C-alpha cells in the first residue's frame, strides 16, 4: 500500500469517471453493465475519500453532451443514479456526507430531481465531506448561465460592472461556495477535460490513468493521491517563493 501524508491530501478532489462502456464492450457485456460496475467504484471512492478526510469530492456523473447517447442508455443511467442515491443516502448520513448537485437540473427527469431533493434535504446538516454530483453538467453551459445571471444583476443595478472580479464571477457559478479542485483524476486513458469545470480547473493538478473506471481500485486511488503529493504547486510563482512562504494560495 502507498504511504500518504494526511496533511497533504487534496482539499477538493474531482473525478472524470470514464471507460464504463469500453470495460463492458471488452467483456461482450451491455454498456449499462459497465455503468453498474462503475457505480460500485463510486461507492469505493466516496467511502475512501471520506475516510481519508478529503473535504470535497466532485464526480462527473452525466454531461450535457451525454443526452445525445441512445435513449435506452440515458434511461438506464437515470435509473441507476436514482437507485444509487436512494440506496446510499443512509450511508451518507452515517458518514456525515452532504450531497450537492451541479449542472442544469431542469433537464433531469422529475423523479430524478425528486430523489436528489430528498437526498440533499436529508443530508443538509452533515458537515463532513461534500459529495457533488455533476449531472447534465457542461462547463461552457455553466459559464453561460453564470454570465447571463451576472448580466441581469448588472442591468438591474444590483452589481456594478467595476465590481466584476474573478471572485465575484466565481460566486455565480454552480460551484459557488466550493473551493477549486486541487486534483483531477480521469480514468480510461483519455487525456482531455471534456467540458468539465472549465473555470475551476485553472490551477488543478491533472492525473490520467489508462484504467477503466469499473477497474479503478483503492490502490490506484492511493497511487494517484501519492502522485499529487509529489507535485509542487506554484500557482504562477517561483519555487523559491513557494518554499519561503510555504504557501499554497493562488493570490
Ligand atoms: C463514462 O463512461 C461514464 C458515464 C457517462 C457515466 C458515469 C456513471 C457512473 C460511473 C455510474 C453511475 C453514477 C453514479 C454517481 C452512481 P463511458 O460510458 O463514456 O465509457 P466509454 O468512454 O468507454 O464509452
Coordinates of N, CA and C and ligand atoms in Angstrom, one line a residue:
X1 N 0.9 -1.2 0.0 CA 0.0 0.0 0.0 C 0.9 1.3 0.0
X2 N 0.5 2.3 -0.8 CA 1.3 3.5 -0.9 C 1.1 4.3 0.4
X3 N 2.2 5.0 0.9 CA 2.1 5.8 2.1 C 1.6 7.2 1.7
X4 N 0.6 7.7 2.4 CA 0.1 9.0 2.1 C 0.3 9.9 3.3
X5 N 0.6 11.2 3.0 CA 0.8 12.2 4.1 C -0.6 12.8 4.3
X6 N -1.2 12.5 5.5 CA -2.6 13.0 5.7 C -2.7 14.5 5.7
X7 N -1.5 15.2 5.9 CA -1.5 16.7 5.9 C -1.5 17.3 4.4
X8 N -1.2 16.4 3.5 CA -1.1 17.0 2.1 C -2.0 16.3 1.1
X9 N -3.2 16.0 1.6 CA -4.2 15.5 0.6 C -4.9 16.6 -0.1
X10 N -5.5 16.4 -1.2 CA -6.2 17.5 -1.8 C -7.4 17.8 -1.0
X11 N -7.7 19.1 -0.9 CA -9.0 19.5 -0.1 C -10.2 19.1 -1.0
X12 N -10.0 19.4 -2.3 CA -11.1 19.1 -3.3 C -10.6 18.2 -4.4
X13 N -11.1 17.0 -4.4 CA -10.8 16.0 -5.5 C -11.9 15.9 -6.5
X14 N -11.6 16.1 -7.8 CA -12.6 15.9 -8.8 C -12.3 14.7 -9.7
X15 N -13.3 14.0 -10.2 CA -13.0 12.8 -11.0 C -13.9 12.8 -12.2
X16 N -13.2 12.5 -13.4 CA -14.0 12.2 -14.6 C -13.9 10.7 -14.7
X17 N -15.1 10.1 -14.5 CA -15.2 8.6 -14.4 C -15.5 8.1 -15.8
X18 N -14.4 7.7 -16.5 CA -14.6 7.3 -17.9 C -14.2 5.9 -18.1
X19 N -14.8 5.3 -19.1 CA -14.4 3.9 -19.6 C -15.4 2.8 -19.2
X20 N -16.6 3.2 -18.7 CA -17.6 2.2 -18.3 C -18.0 1.4 -19.6
X21 N -18.2 2.1 -20.7 CA -18.7 1.5 -21.9 C -17.7 0.5 -22.4
X22 N -16.4 1.0 -22.5 CA -15.3 0.1 -23.0 C -15.1 -1.1 -22.2
X23 N -15.2 -0.9 -20.9 CA -15.0 -2.0 -19.9 C -16.0 -3.1 -20.3
X24 N -17.3 -2.7 -20.5 CA -18.3 -3.7 -20.8 C -18.1 -4.3 -22.2
X25 N -17.8 -3.4 -23.2 CA -17.6 -4.0 -24.5 C -16.5 -5.0 -24.6
X26 N -15.4 -4.7 -23.9 CA -14.3 -5.6 -23.9 C -14.7 -7.0 -23.3
X27 N -15.8 -7.1 -22.6 CA -16.2 -8.3 -22.0 C -17.5 -8.8 -22.6
X28 N -17.8 -8.3 -23.8 CA -19.0 -8.6 -24.5 C -20.3 -8.4 -23.7
X29 N -20.2 -7.4 -22.8 CA -21.4 -7.1 -22.0 C -22.1 -5.9 -22.5
X30 N -23.3 -5.7 -22.0 CA -24.0 -4.4 -22.4 C -23.4 -3.2 -21.7
X31 N -23.4 -2.1 -22.3 CA -22.7 -0.9 -21.8 C -23.3 -0.6 -20.4
X32 N -24.6 -0.8 -20.2 CA -25.1 -0.5 -18.8 C -24.5 -1.3 -17.7
X33 N -24.0 -2.5 -18.1 CA -23.3 -3.4 -17.1 C -22.1 -2.6 -16.6
X34 N -21.4 -2.0 -17.6 CA -20.2 -1.2 -17.2 C -20.6 0.0 -16.3
X35 N -21.7 0.6 -16.5 CA -22.2 1.7 -15.6 C -22.5 1.1 -14.2
X36 N -23.1 0.0 -14.2 CA -23.5 -0.7 -12.9 C -22.2 -0.9 -12.2
X37 N -21.2 -1.5 -12.8 CA -19.9 -1.8 -12.2 C -19.2 -0.4 -11.8
X38 N -19.4 0.6 -12.6 CA -18.9 1.9 -12.3 C -19.5 2.5 -11.0
X39 N -20.8 2.2 -10.8 CA -21.4 2.7 -9.6 C -20.8 2.0 -8.3
X40 N -20.3 0.8 -8.5 CA -19.6 0.2 -7.3 C -18.3 0.9 -7.1
X41 N -17.6 1.3 -8.1 CA -16.4 2.1 -7.9 C -16.7 3.4 -7.3
X42 N -17.8 4.0 -7.6 CA -18.3 5.3 -7.0 C -18.3 5.1 -5.5
X43 N -19.0 4.0 -5.1 CA -19.1 3.7 -3.6 C -17.8 3.6 -3.0
X44 N -16.8 2.9 -3.6 CA -15.5 2.8 -3.0 C -14.8 4.1 -2.9
X45 N -14.9 4.9 -3.9 CA -14.1 6.2 -3.9 C -14.8 7.2 -2.9
X46 N -16.1 7.2 -2.8 CA -16.8 8.1 -1.9 C -16.3 7.7 -0.4
X47 N -16.4 6.4 -0.2 CA -16.0 5.8 1.1 C -14.6 6.2 1.5
X48 N -13.7 5.9 0.5 CA -12.2 6.2 0.8 C -12.0 7.7 1.0
X49 N -12.5 8.5 0.1 CA -12.3 10.0 0.2 C -12.7 10.5 1.5
X50 N -13.9 10.0 2.0 CA -14.4 10.5 3.3 C -13.5 9.9 4.4
X51 N -13.1 8.7 4.3 CA -12.2 8.1 5.3 C -10.9 8.9 5.4
X52 N -10.4 9.3 4.3 CA -9.1 10.0 4.2 C -9.2 11.4 4.7
X53 N -10.4 11.9 4.8 CA -10.6 13.3 5.3 C -10.6 14.3 4.2
X54 N -10.8 13.9 2.9 CA -11.0 14.8 1.8 C -12.3 15.6 2.0
X55 N -12.2 16.9 1.9 CA -13.4 17.7 2.3 C -14.5 17.8 1.2
X56 N -14.0 17.8 -0.1 CA -14.9 17.9 -1.2 C -14.5 16.9 -2.3
X57 N -15.5 16.1 -2.7 CA -15.4 15.2 -3.8 C -16.4 15.5 -4.9
X58 N -16.0 15.7 -6.1 CA -16.9 16.1 -7.2 C -16.8 15.1 -8.3
X59 N -17.9 14.5 -8.7 CA -17.9 13.4 -9.7 C -18.6 13.8 -10.9
X60 N -18.0 13.6 -12.1 CA -18.7 13.9 -13.3 C -19.5 12.7 -13.7
X61 N -20.8 12.7 -13.4 CA -21.7 11.6 -13.5 C -22.5 11.6 -14.8
X62 N -22.8 12.7 -15.3 CA -23.6 12.8 -16.6 C -23.4 14.2 -17.2
X63 N -22.9 14.2 -18.4 CA -22.6 15.5 -19.0 C -23.7 16.0 -19.8
X64 N -23.7 17.3 -20.1 CA -24.7 17.9 -21.0 C -24.8 17.2 -22.3
X65 N -23.6 16.7 -22.8 CA -23.5 16.1 -24.1 C -24.0 14.6 -24.0
X66 N -24.0 14.0 -22.8 CA -24.5 12.6 -22.7 C -25.9 12.4 -23.0
X67 N -26.7 13.5 -23.1 CA -28.1 13.4 -23.5 C -28.2 12.9 -24.9
X68 N -27.2 13.0 -25.7 CA -27.3 12.5 -27.1 C -26.9 11.1 -27.3
X69 N -26.7 10.4 -26.2 CA -26.5 8.9 -26.2 C -27.8 8.2 -26.6
X70 N -27.8 6.9 -27.0 CA -29.0 6.2 -27.2 C -30.0 6.3 -26.0
X71 N -31.3 6.5 -26.3 CA -32.2 6.8 -25.3 C -32.3 5.7 -24.2
X72 N -32.0 4.5 -24.6 CA -32.1 3.4 -23.6 C -30.9 3.5 -22.6
X73 N -29.8 3.9 -23.1 CA -28.6 4.1 -22.2 C -28.9 5.3 -21.3
X74 N -29.5 6.4 -21.8 CA -29.7 7.5 -21.0 C -30.7 7.1 -19.9
X75 N -31.8 6.4 -20.3 CA -32.8 6.0 -19.3 C -32.2 5.1 -18.2
X76 N -31.3 4.2 -18.7 CA -30.7 3.2 -17.7 C -29.8 4.0 -16.8
X77 N -29.1 5.0 -17.3 CA -28.2 5.8 -16.4 C -29.0 6.6 -15.3
X78 N -30.2 7.1 -15.8 CA -31.0 7.9 -14.8 C -31.6 6.9 -13.7
X79 N -32.0 5.7 -14.2 CA -32.5 4.7 -13.2 C -31.4 4.3 -12.2
X80 N -30.2 4.1 -12.8 CA -29.1 3.7 -11.9 C -28.7 4.8 -10.9
X81 N -28.8 6.0 -11.3 CA -28.5 7.2 -10.5 C -29.5 7.3 -9.3
X82 N -30.8 7.1 -9.7 CA -31.8 7.2 -8.7 C -31.6 6.1 -7.7
X83 N -31.3 4.9 -8.2 CA -31.2 3.7 -7.3 C -30.0 3.9 -6.4
X84 N -28.9 4.5 -6.9 CA -27.7 4.7 -6.1 C -28.0 5.7 -5.0
X85 N -28.6 6.8 -5.4 CA -28.9 7.8 -4.3 C -29.8 7.3 -3.3
X86 N -30.9 6.6 -3.7 CA -31.8 6.0 -2.7 C -31.1 5.1 -1.7
X87 N -30.3 4.2 -2.4 CA -29.6 3.1 -1.5 C -28.5 3.7 -0.6
X88 N -27.9 4.8 -1.1 CA -26.7 5.3 -0.4 C -27.0 6.4 0.6
X89 N -28.2 6.9 0.6 CA -28.4 8.1 1.5 C -28.2 7.7 3.0
X90 N -28.6 6.5 3.4 CA -28.4 6.1 4.8 C -27.0 6.1 5.1
X91 N -26.1 5.6 4.2 CA -24.7 5.5 4.4 C -24.1 6.9 4.5
X92 N -24.6 7.8 3.7 CA -24.2 9.2 3.7 C -24.5 9.9 5.0
X93 N -25.6 9.5 5.6 CA -26.0 10.1 6.9 C -25.0 9.5 7.9
X94 N -24.8 8.2 7.9 CA -23.8 7.6 8.9 C -22.4 8.2 8.8
X95 N -22.0 8.5 7.5 CA -20.7 9.0 7.3 C -20.6 10.5 7.3
X96 N -21.7 11.2 7.6 CA -21.7 12.7 7.7 C -21.4 13.4 6.4
X97 N -21.8 12.7 5.3 CA -21.5 13.3 4.0 C -22.7 14.1 3.5
X98 N -22.5 15.2 2.9 CA -23.6 16.1 2.4 C -23.6 16.0 0.8
X99 N -24.8 15.8 0.3 CA -25.0 15.7 -1.2 C -25.1 17.2 -1.7
X100 N -24.6 17.3 -2.9 CA -24.7 18.6 -3.6 C -24.8 18.2 -5.1
X101 N -25.4 19.1 -5.9 CA -25.5 18.8 -7.3 C -25.2 20.0 -8.1
X102 N -24.4 19.9 -9.2 CA -24.2 21.0 -10.1 C -24.6 20.5 -11.5
X103 N -25.0 21.5 -12.3 CA -25.4 21.2 -13.7 C -26.8 21.7 -13.9
X104 N -27.4 21.5 -15.1 CA -28.7 22.0 -15.4 C -29.8 21.1 -15.0
X105 N -30.2 21.2 -13.7 CA -31.2 20.3 -13.2 C -32.5 20.3 -13.9
X106 N -32.8 21.4 -14.6 CA -34.1 21.5 -15.2 C -34.2 20.5 -16.4
X107 N -33.1 19.9 -16.8 CA -33.1 18.9 -17.9 C -33.4 17.5 -17.3
X108 N -33.2 17.3 -16.0 CA -33.3 16.0 -15.5 C -34.8 15.6 -15.3
X109 N -35.1 14.3 -15.4 CA -36.5 13.8 -15.2 C -37.0 14.2 -13.8
X110 N -38.3 14.5 -13.7 CA -38.8 14.9 -12.4 C -38.5 13.9 -11.3
X111 N -38.6 12.6 -11.6 CA -38.4 11.6 -10.5 C -36.9 11.6 -10.0
X112 N -36.0 11.9 -10.9 CA -34.6 12.0 -10.5 C -34.4 13.3 -9.7
X113 N -35.0 14.4 -10.1 CA -34.9 15.6 -9.3 C -35.5 15.4 -7.9
X114 N -36.7 14.7 -7.8 CA -37.3 14.4 -6.5 C -36.3 13.7 -5.6
X115 N -35.7 12.6 -6.2 CA -34.8 11.8 -5.4 C -33.6 12.6 -4.9
X116 N -33.1 13.5 -5.8 CA -31.9 14.4 -5.5 C -32.4 15.3 -4.4
X117 N -33.6 15.9 -4.5 CA -34.0 16.9 -3.5 C -34.1 16.3 -2.1
X118 N -34.6 15.0 -2.1 CA -34.8 14.3 -0.8 C -33.4 14.1 -0.2
X119 N -32.5 13.6 -1.0 CA -31.1 13.3 -0.5 C -30.4 14.5 0.0
X120 N -30.6 15.6 -0.8 CA -29.9 16.9 -0.4 C -30.5 17.4 0.9
X121 N -31.9 17.3 1.0 CA -32.6 17.8 2.2 C -32.1 16.9 3.5
X122 N -32.1 15.6 3.3 CA -31.8 14.7 4.4 C -30.3 14.9 4.9
X123 N -29.4 15.2 4.0 CA -28.0 15.3 4.3 C -27.6 16.8 4.6
X124 N -28.5 17.7 4.5 CA -28.1 19.2 4.5 C -27.3 19.6 5.7
X125 N -27.6 18.9 6.9 CA -26.9 19.4 8.1 C -25.6 18.6 8.3
X126 N -25.2 17.7 7.4 CA -24.0 17.0 7.6 C -22.8 18.0 7.3
X127 N -21.8 17.9 8.2 CA -20.7 18.8 8.0 C -19.3 18.1 7.7
X128 N -19.4 16.8 7.2 CA -18.2 16.1 6.8 C -18.0 16.4 5.3
X129 N -17.7 15.4 4.5 CA -17.4 15.6 3.1 C -18.6 16.1 2.3
X130 N -18.3 17.0 1.4 CA -19.4 17.4 0.4 C -19.2 16.6 -0.8
X131 N -20.2 15.8 -1.2 CA -20.2 15.0 -2.4 C -21.0 15.7 -3.5
X132 N -20.3 16.2 -4.4 CA -21.0 17.0 -5.5 C -21.1 16.1 -6.7
X133 N -22.4 15.9 -7.2 CA -22.6 15.1 -8.4 C -22.8 16.1 -9.6
X134 N -22.0 16.0 -10.6 CA -22.2 16.9 -11.8 C -23.1 16.1 -12.7
X135 N -24.3 16.7 -12.9 CA -25.4 16.0 -13.6 C -26.0 16.9 -14.7
X136 N -26.1 16.4 -15.9 CA -26.4 17.3 -17.0 C -25.6 18.6 -16.9
X137 N -24.3 18.3 -16.7 CA -23.3 19.4 -16.5 C -22.4 19.6 -17.7
X138 N -22.2 20.8 -18.0 CA -21.2 21.2 -19.0 C -20.5 22.5 -18.6
X139 N -19.2 22.6 -18.7 CA -18.5 23.8 -18.2 C -18.9 25.0 -19.0
X140 N -19.0 24.9 -20.3 CA -19.4 26.1 -21.1 C -20.8 26.5 -20.8
X141 N -21.7 25.6 -20.6 CA -23.1 25.9 -20.3 C -23.2 26.6 -18.9
X142 N -22.4 26.1 -18.0 CA -22.3 26.7 -16.6 C -21.8 28.1 -16.7
X143 N -20.8 28.4 -17.6 CA -20.2 29.7 -17.7 C -21.3 30.6 -18.3
X144 N -22.0 30.1 -19.3 CA -23.1 31.0 -19.9 C -24.2 31.3 -18.9
X145 N -24.6 30.3 -18.1 CA -25.6 30.6 -17.1 C -25.1 31.6 -16.1
X146 N -23.9 31.5 -15.7 CA -23.3 32.5 -14.7 C -23.3 33.9 -15.4
X147 N -22.8 33.9 -16.6 CA -22.7 35.2 -17.3 C -24.0 35.9 -17.5
X148 N -25.1 35.1 -17.8 CA -26.4 35.6 -18.0 C -27.0 36.1 -16.7
X149 N -26.7 35.4 -15.7 CA -27.2 35.8 -14.3 C -26.5 37.1 -13.9
X150 N -25.2 37.2 -14.1 CA -24.4 38.4 -13.8 C -24.9 39.6 -14.6
X151 N -25.1 39.3 -15.9 CA -25.6 40.4 -16.8 C -26.9 41.0 -16.3
X152 N -27.8 40.1 -15.9 CA -29.1 40.5 -15.3 C -28.9 41.4 -14.1
X153 N -28.0 41.0 -13.2 CA -27.8 41.7 -12.0 C -27.1 43.1 -12.3
X154 N -26.3 43.1 -13.4 CA -25.6 44.4 -13.7 C -26.6 45.3 -14.3
X155 N -27.5 44.8 -15.2 CA -28.6 45.6 -15.8 C -29.5 46.2 -14.7
X156 N -29.8 45.4 -13.7 CA -30.8 45.9 -12.7 C -30.1 46.8 -11.7
X157 N -28.8 46.9 -11.7 CA -28.0 47.8 -10.8 C -27.6 47.1 -9.5
X158 N -27.9 45.8 -9.4 CA -27.5 45.1 -8.2 C -26.0 44.9 -8.1
X159 N -25.3 44.9 -9.2 CA -23.9 44.7 -9.3 C -23.3 45.8 -10.2
X160 N -22.2 46.5 -9.8 CA -21.7 47.4 -10.8 C -20.6 46.7 -11.6
X161 N -20.5 47.1 -12.9 CA -19.6 46.5 -13.8 C -18.1 46.5 -13.2
X162 N -17.8 47.6 -12.5 CA -16.4 47.7 -12.0 C -16.2 46.7 -10.9
X163 N -17.3 46.1 -10.3 CA -17.1 45.2 -9.2 C -16.9 43.7 -9.7
X164 N -16.9 43.5 -11.0 CA -16.8 42.2 -11.6 C -15.3 41.7 -11.5
X165 N -15.1 40.8 -10.6 CA -13.7 40.3 -10.4 C -13.9 38.7 -10.5
X166 N -12.7 38.0 -10.6 CA -12.8 36.6 -10.6 C -13.6 36.0 -9.4
X167 N -13.4 36.6 -8.2 CA -14.1 36.1 -7.1 C -15.6 36.3 -7.2
X168 N -16.0 37.4 -7.7 CA -17.4 37.7 -7.9 C -18.0 36.7 -8.9
X169 N -17.3 36.6 -10.0 CA -17.8 35.7 -11.1 C -17.9 34.3 -10.6
X170 N -16.9 33.9 -9.8 CA -16.9 32.5 -9.2 C -18.2 32.3 -8.4
X171 N -18.7 33.3 -7.7 CA -19.9 33.1 -6.9 C -21.1 32.9 -7.7
X172 N -21.1 33.2 -9.0 CA -22.2 33.0 -9.9 C -22.3 31.6 -10.5
X173 N -21.2 30.8 -10.3 CA -21.1 29.5 -10.9 C -21.9 28.5 -10.1
X174 N -22.2 27.4 -10.7 CA -22.9 26.3 -9.9 C -22.1 25.9 -8.7
X175 N -20.8 26.0 -8.8 CA -19.9 25.6 -7.8 C -19.6 26.7 -6.7
X176 N -20.3 27.8 -6.8 CA -20.1 28.9 -5.9 C -20.1 28.4 -4.5
X177 N -19.1 28.8 -3.7 CA -19.0 28.3 -2.3 C -18.1 27.1 -2.2
X178 N -17.8 26.4 -3.3 CA -16.8 25.3 -3.2 C -15.5 25.8 -3.6
X179 N -14.4 25.3 -3.0 CA -13.1 25.7 -3.4 C -12.8 25.1 -4.8
X180 N -11.8 25.6 -5.5 CA -11.5 25.0 -6.8 C -10.8 23.6 -6.5
X181 N -11.0 22.6 -7.4 CA -10.4 21.3 -7.2 C -8.8 21.5 -7.2
X182 N -8.2 20.7 -6.2 CA -6.8 20.7 -6.2 C -6.2 19.6 -7.1
X183 N -7.1 18.6 -7.3 CA -6.6 17.4 -8.1 C -7.7 16.8 -8.9
X184 N -7.4 16.5 -10.2 CA -8.4 15.9 -11.0 C -7.9 14.6 -11.5
X185 N -8.7 13.5 -11.3 CA -8.3 12.2 -11.9 C -9.3 11.9 -13.0
X186 N -8.7 11.4 -14.2 CA -9.5 10.9 -15.3 C -9.1 9.5 -15.6
X187 N -10.0 8.6 -15.7 CA -9.7 7.2 -16.0 C -9.9 7.0 -17.5
X188 N -9.4 5.8 -17.9 CA -9.6 5.2 -19.2 C -8.7 5.7 -20.3
X189 N -7.7 6.5 -20.0 CA -6.6 6.8 -21.0 C -6.9 8.0 -21.8
X190 N -8.1 8.6 -21.7 CA -8.3 9.8 -22.5 C -7.7 11.0 -21.8
X191 N -7.0 11.9 -22.5 CA -6.3 13.0 -21.9 C -6.9 14.3 -22.3
X192 N -8.1 14.5 -21.8 CA -8.8 15.7 -22.1 C -9.8 16.1 -20.9
X193 N -10.3 17.3 -21.0 CA -11.1 17.8 -19.9 C -12.6 17.6 -20.1
X194 N -12.9 17.5 -21.4 CA -14.3 17.2 -21.9 C -15.4 18.1 -21.2
X195 N -15.1 19.4 -21.2 CA -16.1 20.4 -20.8 C -16.4 20.3 -19.3
X196 N -15.5 19.8 -18.5 CA -15.7 19.6 -17.1 C -15.1 20.8 -16.3
X197 N -15.8 21.5 -15.5 CA -15.2 22.5 -14.6 C -14.2 23.4 -15.3
X198 N -14.5 24.0 -16.4 CA -13.5 24.7 -17.2 C -12.9 25.9 -16.5
X199 N -13.7 26.6 -15.7 CA -13.1 27.8 -15.0 C -12.4 27.3 -13.7
X200 N -12.9 26.3 -13.1 CA -12.4 25.9 -11.7 C -11.1 25.1 -11.8
X201 N -10.8 24.5 -13.0 CA -9.6 23.7 -13.1 C -8.3 24.5 -13.4
X202 N -8.4 25.9 -13.4 CA -7.3 26.7 -13.8 C -6.0 26.3 -13.2
X203 N -5.9 25.9 -12.0 CA -4.6 25.6 -11.3 C -4.7 24.2 -10.7
X204 N -5.6 23.4 -11.2 CA -5.7 22.0 -10.7 C -4.6 21.1 -11.3
X205 N -4.1 20.2 -10.4 CA -3.1 19.2 -10.9 C -3.9 18.1 -11.6
X206 N -3.5 17.7 -12.7 CA -4.2 16.7 -13.5 C -3.5 15.3 -13.5
X207 N -4.4 14.3 -13.4 CA -3.8 12.9 -13.4 C -4.6 12.0 -14.3
X208 N -3.9 11.3 -15.2 CA -4.6 10.4 -16.1 C -4.1 9.0 -15.9
X209 N -5.1 8.1 -15.9 CA -4.7 6.7 -15.8 C -5.4 5.9 -16.9
X210 N -4.8 4.8 -17.5 CA -5.4 4.0 -18.5 C -6.5 3.1 -18.0
X211 N -6.5 2.9 -16.7 CA -7.6 2.0 -16.1 C -9.0 2.5 -16.4
X212 N -9.8 1.6 -16.8 CA -11.3 2.0 -17.0 C -11.9 2.1 -15.6
X213 N -12.9 3.0 -15.5 CA -13.5 3.3 -14.2 C -13.9 2.1 -13.4
X214 N -14.6 1.1 -14.0 CA -15.0 -0.1 -13.2 C -13.8 -0.8 -12.6
X215 N -12.6 -0.7 -13.2 CA -11.4 -1.4 -12.6 C -10.6 -0.5 -11.7
X216 N -11.0 0.7 -11.5 CA -10.2 1.6 -10.6 C -10.4 1.1 -9.2
X217 N -9.2 0.9 -8.5 CA -9.2 0.3 -7.2 C -8.8 1.3 -6.1
X218 N -8.9 0.8 -4.9 CA -8.4 1.6 -3.8 C -6.9 1.9 -4.0
X219 N -6.1 0.9 -4.4 CA -4.7 1.0 -4.6 C -4.4 2.1 -5.6
X220 N -5.2 2.1 -6.7 CA -5.0 3.1 -7.7 C -5.3 4.5 -7.2
X221 N -6.3 4.6 -6.4 CA -6.7 5.9 -5.8 C -5.5 6.4 -5.0
X222 N -5.0 5.5 -4.2 CA -3.9 5.9 -3.3 C -2.7 6.3 -4.1
X223 N -2.4 5.5 -5.2 CA -1.3 5.8 -6.1 C -1.4 7.2 -6.7
X224 N -2.7 7.5 -7.1 CA -2.9 8.8 -7.7 C -2.7 9.9 -6.6
X225 N -3.2 9.7 -5.4 CA -3.0 10.7 -4.4 C -1.5 10.9 -4.0
X226 N -0.8 9.8 -4.0 CA 0.7 9.9 -3.8 C 1.3 10.7 -4.8
X227 N 0.9 10.6 -6.1 CA 1.4 11.4 -7.2 C 1.1 12.8 -6.9
X228 N -0.1 13.1 -6.5 CA -0.5 14.5 -6.2 C 0.5 15.1 -5.1
X229 N 0.8 14.2 -4.1 CA 1.7 14.7 -3.0 C 3.1 15.0 -3.5
X230 N 3.5 14.4 -4.6 CA 4.8 14.6 -5.1 C 5.0 15.9 -5.9
X231 N 3.9 16.6 -6.2 CA 3.9 17.7 -7.1 C 4.1 19.0 -6.3
X232 N 4.8 20.0 -7.0 CA 5.0 21.3 -6.4 C 4.0 22.2 -7.1
X233 N 3.1 22.8 -6.3 CA 2.1 23.7 -6.8 C 2.6 25.1 -6.7
X234 N 2.8 25.8 -7.8 CA 3.4 27.1 -7.8 C 2.5 28.2 -8.1
X235 N 1.3 27.9 -8.6 CA 0.3 29.0 -8.9 C 1.0 30.2 -9.6
X236 N 1.8 30.0 -10.6 CA 2.5 31.1 -11.3 C 3.6 31.7 -10.6
X237 N 4.0 31.2 -9.4 CA 5.1 31.8 -8.7 C 6.4 31.0 -8.9
X238 N 7.5 31.4 -8.3 CA 8.7 30.6 -8.5 C 8.8 29.6 -7.3
X239 N 9.6 28.6 -7.5 CA 9.8 27.5 -6.5 C 10.3 28.2 -5.2
X240 N 11.2 29.1 -5.3 CA 11.8 29.8 -4.1 C 10.7 30.5 -3.3
X241 N 9.8 31.2 -4.0 CA 8.7 31.9 -3.3 C 7.8 31.0 -2.6
X242 N 7.5 29.8 -3.2 CA 6.7 28.9 -2.5 C 7.3 28.3 -1.3
X243 N 8.7 28.0 -1.4 CA 9.4 27.5 -0.2 C 9.4 28.5 0.9
X244 N 9.7 29.8 0.5 CA 9.8 30.9 1.6 C 8.4 31.0 2.3
X245 N 7.4 31.0 1.5 CA 6.1 31.3 2.2 C 5.3 30.1 2.6
X246 N 5.8 28.9 2.1 CA 5.1 27.7 2.4 C 3.7 27.7 2.0
X247 N 3.5 28.6 1.0 CA 2.1 28.9 0.7 C 1.5 28.1 -0.4
X248 N 0.2 27.8 -0.3 CA -0.5 27.1 -1.4 C -1.6 28.0 -2.0
X249 N -1.5 29.3 -1.7 CA -2.7 30.1 -2.2 C -2.3 30.7 -3.6
X250 N -3.3 30.9 -4.4 CA -3.0 31.5 -5.7 C -3.3 33.0 -5.8
X251 N -3.2 33.7 -4.6 CA -3.4 35.1 -4.6 C -2.2 35.9 -5.2
Ligands
LIG1 C1 -18.3 7.5 -18.8 O1 -18.1 6.2 -19.3 C2 -19.3 7.4 -17.7 C3 -20.5 8.0 -17.8 C4 -21.0 8.7 -18.9 C5 -21.4 7.8 -16.6 C6 -20.8 7.7 -15.3 C7 -21.7 6.9 -14.4 C8 -21.3 6.1 -13.5 C9 -19.9 5.9 -13.0 C10 -22.3 5.2 -12.7 C11 -23.4 6.0 -12.1 C12 -23.0 7.2 -11.3 C13 -23.3 7.4 -10.0 C14 -22.9 8.7 -9.4 C15 -23.9 6.4 -9.2 P1 -18.5 6.0 -20.9 O2 -19.8 5.4 -20.9 O3 -18.3 7.2 -21.6 O4 -17.4 4.9 -21.3 P2 -16.7 4.8 -22.7 O5 -16.0 6.0 -23.0 O6 -15.8 3.6 -22.5 O7 -17.9 4.5 -23.7

